Coordinates of C-alpha atoms and ligand atoms in Angstrom, one line a residue:
M4 CA -148.5 -23.3 39.1
A5 CA -151.3 -20.4 39.0
V6 CA -152.2 -22.4 42.2
F7 CA -149.0 -22.2 43.4
V8 CA -149.1 -18.2 43.3
V9 CA -152.5 -17.5 44.6
C10 CA -151.6 -19.5 47.8
V11 CA -148.4 -18.0 48.8
A12 CA -150.2 -14.8 47.8
L13 CA -153.5 -15.1 49.6
V14 CA -149.9 -17.0 52.5
A15 CA -148.4 -12.8 51.8
T16 CA -152.1 -10.8 52.7
Q17 CA -152.5 -13.1 55.3
A18 CA -149.3 -12.8 56.9
A19 CA -149.5 -9.3 55.4
G20 CA -153.1 -8.6 58.2
A21 CA -151.6 -10.3 61.2
L22 CA -148.9 -8.3 61.1
K23 CA -151.5 -5.5 61.0
L24 CA -153.5 -6.9 64.3
L25 CA -150.3 -7.9 66.0
Q26 CA -149.6 -3.9 66.0
D27 CA -153.1 -2.7 66.9
G28 CA -152.9 -4.8 70.0
R29 CA -155.9 -6.8 68.3
H30 CA -154.5 -10.5 69.6
S31 CA -158.6 -12.1 69.7
Q32 CA -158.2 -12.0 66.0
L33 CA -155.2 -12.4 65.6
H34 CA -154.9 -15.9 66.5
S35 CA -157.8 -16.8 63.8
S36 CA -155.7 -14.7 61.8
I37 CA -152.4 -17.2 62.7
D38 CA -154.8 -20.7 62.0
S39 CA -155.1 -19.0 58.0
L40 CA -151.7 -18.1 58.0
I41 CA -150.5 -21.4 58.4
I42 CA -153.1 -23.6 56.6
G43 CA -152.6 -21.1 53.9
A44 CA -148.5 -22.1 54.3
L45 CA -150.1 -25.9 54.0
I46 CA -151.8 -25.2 50.7
A47 CA -148.2 -23.1 49.3
G48 CA -145.9 -26.3 49.8
C49 CA -148.3 -28.7 48.4
A50 CA -149.1 -26.6 45.4
G51 CA -145.1 -26.0 45.8
Y52 CA -144.4 -29.7 46.1
A53 CA -146.7 -30.7 43.2
F54 CA -145.2 -28.0 40.9
G55 CA -141.5 -28.3 41.1
F56 CA -142.4 -32.7 41.0
R57 CA -143.9 -31.4 37.7
K58 CA -141.1 -29.5 37.5
F59 CA -139.3 -32.8 37.6
L60 CA -141.5 -35.1 36.0
D61 CA -140.7 -32.4 32.1
L62 CA -137.5 -32.7 32.4
K63 CA -137.2 -36.4 33.1
H64 CA -139.1 -36.5 30.5
E65 CA -136.9 -33.4 28.1
Q66 CA -133.9 -35.8 29.0
G67 CA -135.7 -38.4 27.5
R68 CA -136.1 -37.4 24.0
R69 CA -133.2 -35.8 24.2
T70 CA -130.6 -38.6 25.0
L71 CA -133.6 -40.7 22.4
A72 CA -132.3 -38.2 19.6
E73 CA -128.6 -38.6 20.7
S74 CA -129.1 -42.2 20.7
K75 CA -130.4 -42.0 17.3
A76 CA -128.0 -40.1 15.9
D77 CA -125.2 -41.5 17.3
W78 CA -126.5 -45.1 15.6
I79 CA -127.0 -43.3 12.1
T80 CA -123.1 -42.2 12.7
Y81 CA -121.8 -45.7 13.6
H82 CA -124.1 -47.9 11.1
D83 CA -125.1 -48.9 7.4
F84 CA -128.8 -47.3 7.5
L85 CA -129.4 -49.9 4.6
T86 CA -128.5 -53.7 5.5
R87 CA -127.9 -51.8 10.2
L88 CA -125.1 -53.4 10.2
P89 CA -122.0 -51.0 12.0
N90 CA -119.9 -49.1 9.8
R91 CA -116.2 -48.0 8.8
R92 CA -116.5 -45.1 11.4
F93 CA -117.9 -48.1 14.8
L94 CA -114.2 -50.0 13.0
E95 CA -112.2 -46.8 13.7
E96 CA -113.9 -44.9 16.7
K97 CA -115.7 -47.7 18.5
A98 CA -114.4 -51.8 17.6
P99 CA -111.0 -51.2 19.1
D100 CA -112.7 -50.6 22.5
I101 CA -115.3 -53.0 22.2
V102 CA -112.8 -55.8 20.8
E103 CA -110.5 -55.5 23.2
R104 CA -112.8 -55.8 25.9
T105 CA -115.1 -59.0 25.1
F106 CA -111.9 -60.8 22.8
G107 CA -108.7 -59.3 23.8
E108 CA -107.5 -62.0 26.4
A109 CA -108.3 -65.1 23.9
G110 CA -107.6 -63.4 20.5
Y111 CA -109.5 -62.7 17.6
G112 CA -109.7 -63.3 14.2
V113 CA -110.8 -60.6 11.2
L114 CA -112.0 -61.6 7.9
A115 CA -112.3 -59.2 5.1
F116 CA -114.7 -60.2 2.3
D117 CA -116.3 -58.7 -0.6
L118 CA -118.5 -60.8 -2.9
D119 CA -117.8 -61.5 -6.5
G120 CA -119.8 -60.8 -9.0
F121 CA -122.7 -57.9 -7.1
K122 CA -122.6 -55.5 -10.8
K123 CA -123.9 -58.5 -12.6
V124 CA -126.4 -58.7 -9.4
N125 CA -127.3 -55.4 -9.2
E126 CA -127.5 -55.7 -13.7
T127 CA -129.6 -58.7 -13.6
V128 CA -132.3 -57.6 -11.4
G129 CA -131.4 -54.1 -10.7
P130 CA -130.1 -52.0 -7.3
D131 CA -133.2 -52.5 -5.6
G132 CA -132.8 -56.5 -6.4
G133 CA -129.0 -55.3 -4.9
D134 CA -130.6 -54.0 -1.3
M135 CA -132.5 -56.7 -0.9
L136 CA -129.6 -59.3 -1.1
L137 CA -127.1 -56.8 0.8
I138 CA -129.8 -56.9 3.5
D139 CA -129.8 -60.9 2.9
I140 CA -126.5 -61.3 3.4
S141 CA -126.5 -59.7 6.4
K142 CA -128.9 -62.1 8.1
R143 CA -127.1 -65.0 7.0
L144 CA -124.1 -62.8 8.7
A145 CA -125.6 -62.7 12.5
G146 CA -126.4 -66.7 12.6
F147 CA -123.2 -67.3 11.0
L148 CA -120.0 -67.4 14.6
P149 CA -122.6 -66.7 17.9
E150 CA -119.6 -64.0 18.8
S151 CA -118.2 -62.0 16.3
I152 CA -118.9 -58.3 15.6
A153 CA -120.2 -57.9 11.2
L154 CA -119.5 -54.8 9.8
R155 CA -120.4 -53.6 6.5
L156 CA -117.4 -51.2 5.0
G157 CA -118.6 -50.2 1.6
S158 CA -120.8 -51.4 -1.6
D159 CA -120.4 -55.0 -1.0
E160 CA -117.3 -55.1 1.1
F161 CA -117.9 -56.6 5.0
L162 CA -115.8 -57.9 8.0
L163 CA -116.4 -60.3 10.4
I164 CA -114.1 -60.1 13.7
A165 CA -114.7 -64.2 15.6
G166 CA -113.7 -64.3 19.0
C167 CA -111.4 -67.1 19.4
T168 CA -114.1 -69.1 21.4
A169 CA -115.1 -73.4 21.1
S170 CA -118.2 -71.7 19.7
N171 CA -117.2 -70.3 17.2
R172 CA -115.4 -73.1 15.8
C173 CA -111.6 -71.3 16.6
E174 CA -110.7 -71.6 20.0
N175 CA -107.3 -70.8 18.1
C176 CA -106.9 -68.8 15.6
S177 CA -102.9 -69.6 14.9
D178 CA -104.6 -73.1 14.1
P179 CA -103.2 -72.1 10.1
Q180 CA -106.6 -74.9 9.3
Q181 CA -109.5 -73.6 12.0
A182 CA -108.8 -70.1 10.2
L183 CA -109.2 -70.9 7.3
K184 CA -111.8 -73.6 7.6
L185 CA -114.3 -70.3 8.7
A186 CA -113.1 -68.9 5.3
E187 CA -114.2 -72.0 3.1
D188 CA -117.2 -72.0 5.7
L189 CA -118.3 -68.2 4.8
I190 CA -117.8 -68.8 0.9
N191 CA -120.1 -71.8 1.3
L192 CA -122.3 -69.8 2.8
L193 CA -122.4 -67.0 0.3
N194 CA -122.1 -69.6 -2.0
T195 CA -125.7 -70.5 -1.9
P196 CA -128.5 -68.8 -4.1
F197 CA -130.7 -66.0 -2.6
D198 CA -134.2 -66.0 -3.4
I199 CA -134.8 -62.1 -5.1
K200 CA -137.6 -61.9 -6.2
G201 CA -138.0 -65.0 -7.1
S202 CA -135.3 -65.5 -9.2
Q203 CA -132.4 -68.0 -7.1
I204 CA -128.8 -65.5 -7.3
S205 CA -125.9 -66.8 -7.2
V206 CA -122.7 -65.0 -5.8
G207 CA -119.5 -65.8 -5.1
A208 CA -116.8 -64.2 -1.9
C209 CA -113.1 -63.6 -1.4
V210 CA -112.1 -63.7 1.8
G211 CA -108.9 -62.5 3.7
L212 CA -107.5 -63.2 7.0
S213 CA -105.8 -62.4 9.9
S214 CA -105.9 -62.8 13.5
C215 CA -104.7 -61.3 17.0
P216 CA -102.1 -61.9 18.3
E217 CA -100.0 -64.3 16.0
H218 CA -100.7 -61.2 13.4
G219 CA -100.6 -58.2 15.4
L220 CA -102.3 -56.5 18.6
R221 CA -104.0 -53.7 17.8
L222 CA -107.6 -54.5 15.5
K223 CA -106.9 -51.4 13.1
D224 CA -103.4 -53.8 12.2
V225 CA -105.3 -57.0 12.1
V226 CA -107.5 -55.5 10.1
K227 CA -105.0 -53.8 7.7
Q228 CA -103.4 -57.6 7.2
A229 CA -107.1 -58.9 6.5
I230 CA -108.0 -56.3 3.5
L231 CA -103.9 -57.1 1.7
A232 CA -104.6 -60.7 2.7
L233 CA -107.9 -60.0 0.9
S234 CA -106.6 -58.0 -2.1
V235 CA -104.5 -61.2 -2.9
A236 CA -106.9 -63.3 -2.7
K237 CA -109.4 -61.3 -5.0
R238 CA -105.9 -62.2 -7.8
Q239 CA -106.8 -65.3 -7.0
G240 CA -109.8 -65.4 -8.6
R241 CA -113.6 -66.3 -6.8
N242 CA -113.9 -68.0 -3.8
S243 CA -110.3 -67.1 -3.0
Y244 CA -108.9 -67.1 0.1
V245 CA -105.6 -65.8 1.8
E246 CA -104.4 -65.9 4.9
F247 CA -101.7 -62.9 5.7
Q248 CA -98.4 -63.7 5.6
P249 CA -96.0 -60.7 6.3
E250 CA -94.1 -61.6 2.4
I251 CA -97.7 -59.7 1.6
N252 CA -96.5 -56.7 3.1
E253 CA -92.7 -57.7 0.6
D254 CA -95.4 -58.8 -2.2
L255 CA -97.0 -55.6 -1.8
A256 CA -94.1 -53.0 -2.6
R257 CA -92.8 -54.7 -4.7
R258 CA -95.7 -54.0 -6.8
T259 CA -96.0 -50.7 -6.4
R260 CA -92.8 -50.1 -7.0
I261 CA -93.7 -52.1 -11.0
E262 CA -97.0 -50.2 -10.4
R263 CA -94.6 -46.6 -11.2
R264 CA -92.4 -48.3 -13.8
L265 CA -95.1 -49.5 -15.8
R266 CA -96.7 -47.1 -17.1
N267 CA -93.0 -45.6 -18.4
A268 CA -92.5 -48.7 -19.9
V269 CA -95.7 -48.9 -21.8
A270 CA -95.1 -45.8 -23.3
N271 CA -91.7 -45.9 -24.2
G272 CA -92.8 -49.5 -25.4
D273 CA -90.0 -51.7 -23.6
I274 CA -93.0 -54.0 -22.6
V275 CA -92.4 -56.4 -26.4
P276 CA -93.6 -59.8 -27.7
Y277 CA -92.1 -63.2 -27.3
Y278 CA -93.4 -66.5 -29.8
Q279 CA -94.4 -69.7 -28.7
P280 CA -95.0 -72.3 -31.1
L281 CA -98.0 -74.1 -31.6
I282 CA -97.6 -76.6 -33.0
D283 CA -99.7 -79.6 -35.3
L284 CA -99.5 -83.2 -33.5
K285 CA -100.4 -84.9 -35.7
T286 CA -96.9 -84.1 -38.0
G287 CA -94.9 -81.9 -36.4
E288 CA -95.8 -79.0 -37.5
I289 CA -95.9 -74.9 -36.7
I290 CA -99.1 -74.1 -37.4
G291 CA -99.1 -70.8 -35.8
F292 CA -97.2 -68.5 -32.0
E293 CA -98.9 -67.7 -29.6
A294 CA -97.7 -64.2 -29.1
L295 CA -96.4 -63.1 -25.3
A296 CA -95.9 -60.4 -23.8
R297 CA -92.5 -60.0 -21.6
W298 CA -90.9 -56.9 -20.0
N299 CA -86.9 -57.7 -19.1
T300 CA -86.2 -54.6 -16.6
P301 CA -83.0 -53.8 -15.4
E302 CA -83.8 -54.3 -12.1
D303 CA -85.9 -57.6 -11.4
G304 CA -85.3 -58.8 -14.7
F305 CA -87.4 -60.6 -16.7
I306 CA -91.6 -59.3 -14.0
S307 CA -94.5 -62.3 -14.9
P308 CA -96.6 -61.3 -17.2
E309 CA -99.3 -62.6 -15.1
L310 CA -98.2 -59.4 -12.8
F311 CA -98.1 -56.8 -14.6
I312 CA -100.7 -57.3 -17.3
G313 CA -102.8 -57.7 -14.1
I314 CA -101.7 -54.4 -12.9
A315 CA -101.9 -53.2 -16.6
E316 CA -106.2 -54.0 -16.2
N317 CA -106.3 -52.4 -12.3
T318 CA -104.4 -48.6 -13.5
G319 CA -106.2 -48.1 -16.8
L320 CA -102.9 -49.3 -18.8
I321 CA -104.6 -52.8 -20.5
S322 CA -106.3 -50.8 -23.6
D323 CA -102.6 -48.9 -24.5
L324 CA -100.4 -51.8 -23.8
S325 CA -102.2 -54.3 -25.9
E326 CA -102.6 -52.2 -29.1
H327 CA -99.0 -51.6 -28.8
L328 CA -97.8 -55.5 -28.4
L329 CA -101.0 -56.6 -30.8
R330 CA -99.5 -53.6 -33.9
R331 CA -96.2 -54.6 -32.9
A332 CA -96.7 -58.9 -33.0
C333 CA -99.1 -58.5 -36.8
K334 CA -96.1 -56.7 -38.2
D335 CA -93.5 -60.0 -37.2
A336 CA -96.4 -62.3 -37.7
M337 CA -96.6 -60.0 -41.8
D338 CA -92.9 -61.9 -41.8
W339 CA -93.7 -65.3 -40.9
P340 CA -94.9 -67.6 -43.9
K341 CA -98.7 -67.1 -44.7
Q342 CA -100.2 -70.3 -42.9
V343 CA -98.5 -69.3 -40.0
H344 CA -101.1 -67.5 -37.5
L345 CA -100.6 -65.8 -34.7
A346 CA -102.8 -66.1 -31.9
F347 CA -103.4 -62.9 -29.7
N348 CA -104.0 -62.8 -25.8
V349 CA -107.5 -60.3 -25.0
S350 CA -107.2 -59.5 -21.4
P351 CA -110.6 -60.2 -19.9
R352 CA -110.6 -56.5 -19.2
M353 CA -110.3 -54.9 -22.3
L354 CA -113.9 -56.9 -23.3
E355 CA -115.6 -54.4 -21.5
D356 CA -114.6 -52.0 -24.6
R357 CA -116.8 -51.9 -27.0
Y358 CA -114.6 -50.5 -29.6
L359 CA -111.9 -53.5 -29.2
G360 CA -113.7 -55.2 -32.4
L361 CA -112.6 -51.4 -34.5
K362 CA -109.3 -50.9 -32.4
I363 CA -108.0 -54.4 -33.5
F364 CA -109.4 -54.3 -37.0
K365 CA -107.7 -50.5 -37.6
I366 CA -104.5 -52.1 -36.8
L367 CA -104.9 -55.3 -38.8
G368 CA -105.2 -52.4 -41.8
E369 CA -102.0 -50.2 -40.4
T370 CA -100.1 -53.4 -40.4
G371 CA -102.1 -55.2 -43.6
L372 CA -102.3 -58.8 -41.8
S373 CA -104.9 -60.8 -42.9
P374 CA -108.1 -61.2 -40.3
H375 CA -107.4 -65.2 -41.5
R376 CA -104.1 -64.9 -40.1
L377 CA -105.2 -63.6 -36.5
E378 CA -106.6 -66.3 -33.5
I379 CA -108.1 -64.0 -30.0
E380 CA -107.6 -66.0 -27.4
I381 CA -109.7 -65.6 -24.5
T382 CA -110.0 -66.8 -21.0
E383 CA -113.3 -68.0 -19.7
S384 CA -113.5 -66.0 -16.2
A385 CA -113.5 -62.6 -18.8
L386 CA -116.4 -63.5 -20.7
V387 CA -118.7 -64.1 -17.1
R388 CA -118.4 -60.5 -16.9
D389 CA -120.8 -59.8 -19.7
T390 CA -122.0 -62.4 -22.1
D391 CA -124.0 -59.8 -23.6
L392 CA -121.2 -57.5 -24.8
A393 CA -119.0 -60.7 -24.9
A394 CA -121.4 -62.7 -27.3
A395 CA -121.5 -59.1 -29.0
M396 CA -117.7 -58.5 -29.9
I397 CA -116.8 -62.3 -30.3
Q398 CA -120.2 -62.3 -33.5
D399 CA -118.6 -58.9 -34.5
L400 CA -114.8 -60.3 -34.6
R401 CA -115.5 -64.1 -36.0
G402 CA -117.6 -61.9 -38.8
A403 CA -115.1 -60.0 -40.5
G404 CA -113.1 -63.6 -40.8
I405 CA -111.0 -63.6 -37.6
R406 CA -110.5 -67.0 -35.1
V407 CA -111.7 -67.3 -31.4
V408 CA -109.9 -69.4 -29.1
L409 CA -111.6 -70.1 -25.7
D410 CA -108.2 -70.4 -23.5
D411 CA -108.1 -71.6 -20.1
F412 CA -111.0 -74.2 -20.5
G413 CA -111.7 -76.2 -17.9
T414 CA -110.8 -73.7 -15.2
G415 CA -113.4 -71.3 -14.3
Y416 CA -117.0 -72.1 -12.8
S417 CA -119.5 -71.9 -16.6
S418 CA -117.1 -73.7 -19.2
L419 CA -120.1 -75.2 -20.4
A420 CA -122.4 -72.5 -19.9
Q421 CA -119.6 -70.4 -22.1
L422 CA -119.3 -73.3 -25.1
S423 CA -123.3 -73.3 -25.4
A424 CA -124.2 -69.4 -25.0
L425 CA -121.7 -68.2 -27.3
T426 CA -119.7 -69.4 -31.0
F427 CA -115.4 -70.0 -30.9
D428 CA -113.4 -71.6 -33.3
K429 CA -111.2 -73.3 -31.0
I430 CA -111.2 -74.9 -27.0
K431 CA -107.6 -74.3 -25.2
I432 CA -107.6 -77.0 -23.0
D433 CA -105.9 -75.3 -19.5
R434 CA -102.5 -77.7 -18.1
I435 CA -103.4 -77.6 -15.3
F436 CA -105.1 -81.2 -17.1
V437 CA -101.9 -81.5 -19.1
S438 CA -99.8 -82.2 -16.4
G439 CA -99.7 -86.2 -14.9
L440 CA -103.1 -86.7 -17.7
E441 CA -100.9 -90.5 -18.4
Q442 CA -101.2 -91.5 -14.8
D443 CA -104.1 -89.6 -13.7
E444 CA -107.1 -91.5 -14.8
K445 CA -109.5 -88.6 -14.1
K446 CA -107.9 -85.4 -15.9
S447 CA -107.8 -88.0 -19.0
K448 CA -111.5 -88.1 -19.2
I449 CA -111.8 -84.5 -18.7
V450 CA -109.5 -84.8 -21.7
R451 CA -110.9 -86.9 -23.9
T452 CA -114.1 -85.9 -22.5
T453 CA -112.7 -82.7 -23.6
V454 CA -111.6 -83.4 -27.4
A455 CA -115.4 -85.4 -28.1
L456 CA -117.5 -82.4 -26.9
A457 CA -115.7 -79.9 -28.9
S458 CA -115.7 -82.1 -32.3
G459 CA -119.2 -82.7 -31.7
L460 CA -119.5 -78.9 -31.8
G461 CA -117.7 -79.1 -34.9
I462 CA -114.3 -77.1 -33.4
S463 CA -110.7 -77.8 -32.8
T464 CA -108.5 -78.9 -29.4
T465 CA -105.2 -77.6 -27.9
A466 CA -103.8 -78.5 -25.3
E467 CA -101.9 -76.7 -23.4
G468 CA -98.5 -77.1 -21.5
I469 CA -97.1 -80.5 -23.4
E470 CA -94.0 -81.0 -22.0
Q471 CA -93.5 -84.5 -21.8
E472 CA -93.2 -87.3 -24.9
S473 CA -95.4 -89.7 -23.0
Q474 CA -97.7 -86.9 -22.6
L475 CA -98.2 -85.7 -26.7
D476 CA -98.3 -89.2 -27.0
F477 CA -101.4 -89.9 -24.9
L478 CA -103.1 -86.7 -26.0
N479 CA -102.5 -88.3 -29.8
Q480 CA -104.0 -91.2 -29.0
L481 CA -106.9 -89.0 -27.0
G482 CA -107.9 -87.0 -30.8
C483 CA -106.2 -84.0 -30.0
S484 CA -105.3 -82.0 -33.2
F485 CA -103.1 -79.0 -31.6
G486 CA -100.3 -78.7 -28.7
Q487 CA -97.5 -76.2 -27.0
G488 CA -95.5 -76.5 -24.6
Y489 CA -91.8 -76.2 -23.9
L490 CA -91.8 -79.7 -25.4
F491 CA -91.5 -77.6 -28.6
G492 CA -90.3 -74.2 -27.6
K493 CA -90.1 -71.8 -25.2
A494 CA -91.8 -68.0 -25.9
V495 CA -89.1 -66.3 -27.8
P496 CA -87.9 -63.1 -29.4
Q497 CA -89.1 -62.0 -33.8
D498 CA -85.4 -63.3 -34.4
Q499 CA -85.1 -66.9 -32.9
A500 CA -89.2 -67.7 -34.6
L501 CA -88.1 -66.7 -37.6
A502 CA -85.0 -69.5 -37.3
L503 CA -87.6 -72.0 -36.0
L504 CA -89.8 -71.1 -39.0
G505 CA -86.0 -71.7 -41.6
T506 CA -88.0 -69.0 -43.5
D507 CA -85.5 -69.0 -45.7
S508 CA -87.6 -70.4 -47.8
A509 CA -90.6 -69.0 -46.8
S510 CA -92.9 -72.0 -47.8
A511 CA -91.7 -74.3 -46.0
P512 CA -93.2 -74.3 -42.2
G513 CA -91.0 -74.8 -39.4
L514 CA -90.7 -78.4 -38.3
I515 CA -90.6 -79.0 -34.8
R516 CA -90.6 -82.4 -34.7
R517 CA -91.3 -85.1 -35.9
V518 CA -94.3 -87.6 -34.3
P519 CA -94.0 -91.0 -33.9
A520 CA -96.1 -92.9 -36.3
Ligands
LIG629 P1 -101.5 -68.1 -21.3 O1 -102.8 -67.4 -22.1 O2 -102.4 -69.4 -20.3 O3 -100.4 -68.5 -22.2 C1 -99.6 -69.9 -21.4 C2 -99.2 -69.7 -20.2 O4 -98.6 -71.1 -20.2 C3 -97.6 -69.3 -20.5 O5 -96.9 -68.1 -19.5 C4 -97.2 -69.5 -21.1 O6 -95.1 -69.6 -21.4 C5 -97.0 -70.9 -20.1 N1 -96.5 -72.2 -20.9 C6 -96.7 -72.8 -22.3 N2 -96.1 -74.0 -22.3 C7 -95.9 -74.0 -20.5 C8 -95.2 -75.0 -20.4 O7 -95.2 -76.6 -21.7 N3 -94.8 -75.3 -19.1 C9 -95.8 -74.7 -18.1 N4 -95.1 -74.5 -17.1 N5 -95.9 -72.9 -19.0 C10 -96.2 -73.1 -20.4 P2 -96.5 -66.7 -19.3 O8 -95.9 -66.1 -20.6 O9 -96.4 -66.2 -18.1 O10 -98.3 -66.0 -19.6 C11 -99.0 -66.5 -18.5 C12 -100.3 -66.0 -18.3 O11 -100.5 -64.3 -18.7 C13 -100.9 -65.5 -19.9 O12 -101.4 -67.5 -19.9 C14 -102.3 -64.6 -20.4 O13 -103.2 -65.0 -19.4 C15 -101.2 -63.8 -20.1 N6 -100.6 -62.6 -20.6 C16 -99.9 -63.2 -21.3 N7 -99.5 -62.6 -22.6 C17 -100.3 -61.3 -22.4 C18 -100.9 -60.7 -23.7 O14 -99.6 -60.4 -24.1 N8 -101.7 -59.7 -22.9 C19 -102.4 -60.9 -22.6 N9 -104.0 -59.7 -22.2 N10 -102.6 -61.0 -21.4 C20 -101.2 -62.0 -22.0
LIG630 CA1 -103.5 -68.0 -24.0
LIG631 CA1 -104.2 -70.9 -21.4

């Protein structure tokens, strides 16, 4: 810059000198002055060019820096910092164009998934261990499907948008088998243990699927449907996958309707316990009743407890509902003969309540029912959430004389682990093992082994879902002590339960059926 200014000044001085010589008529000196002027102008031109070029380079550099900063800010806006995967904003703002351009014609599938047991991982290996797991998952996803976009939408929620190509094993998303195979492969990929801080960590995953053009043309709609399908899969339990169906929308509308009515129903005590007989398989006597919640609505008739209990759990109403049901059932049980016990289901969510034991003791105190007449049924799936808390709860309940039953045995994935870690008074064999028991050799072997296992542990077994004489005979031969099922009776209201018991002679409990000798 300085050289350029000096040159321009010199040229200007020379030009002024030349003008003066011309005016004075000194032509001989004028020639050399013009030479100097030309040389000066040349130097000034070169310096100007060099200055301009330098300025150009500076500008280019500055522009580069700005573009880099902008693209960095852009990257941060559209990516998850931890896993480096695109985020929800990317999905909303950028993905529609990219997906349309990349997969538009051939179509694509969307797999929405979230992890089962991520909270437990954070508790086991700490939040930094949880972070490592998420990073490892993103690496596994990178190698899963070649032509796909993996996104992280929330803490343990992910999305995979996969083109329908041969290399993605999905040439045609409308073929449900292919799409479901993808979901299975994804679950297997995540089920393979991760090495986190030297520990082998296992997580499960639930997957919801939908595809374009089968379920929608706009990415936004296809993603929404995959997420709806995921919510259904999550209700089905660990490692489930569900493909979107139009009925899911209707199902959701029904759930929303029920959700709106549930709060009032709980407050008004519209949901009541019915009682299903529990039978001594040797004698045919009623030894107890399982309380099963029933909600009869004017609009939709009886609503399945599996549906409204699930909704009550998700909306925080389960505690109030369960307290109401237990109080009512304990009062009813006071009218039964003293040897007839009450079995009551405790929902998985309630086991997370540290005051559950106290709440149960309070209700027993209020109603006067002896703790020895109460059995609490806990499903396996409930126990895996927090084994330590469950162990403490079970100890409290058993310490007070309440019996604790492991419900739906065999349907979870850690039945034996539960049995070794916790102490139960009884095992309830799930009805999937009882249906078709006589024809299915595998099922009969499972039931025989479970009965032997329980007897080895000094506890008894109840078989659920007995519907046929042949099943009853078989279970008797296998040495199962107790049973329950439509063969003996469905759940009935208190007045019918009292009739079954023949409470006119309170000392003689009802005999549902004589068991053939
Ligand atoms: P669960 O505890 O396994 O209850 C047994 C279920 O099997 C009941 O269904 C019962 O009606 C059904 N069942 C009994 N015998 C037979 C049979 O022979 N064949 C067939 N096919 N089914 C039979 P329900 O009443 O629909 O209850 C379903 C589930 O809802 C229960 O499964 C339990 O997990 C939950 N639930 C019901 N009432 C309550 C409650 O008061 N509190 C909680 N937390 N959960 C409840
Ligand atoms: Ca039960
Ligand atoms: Ca059960």
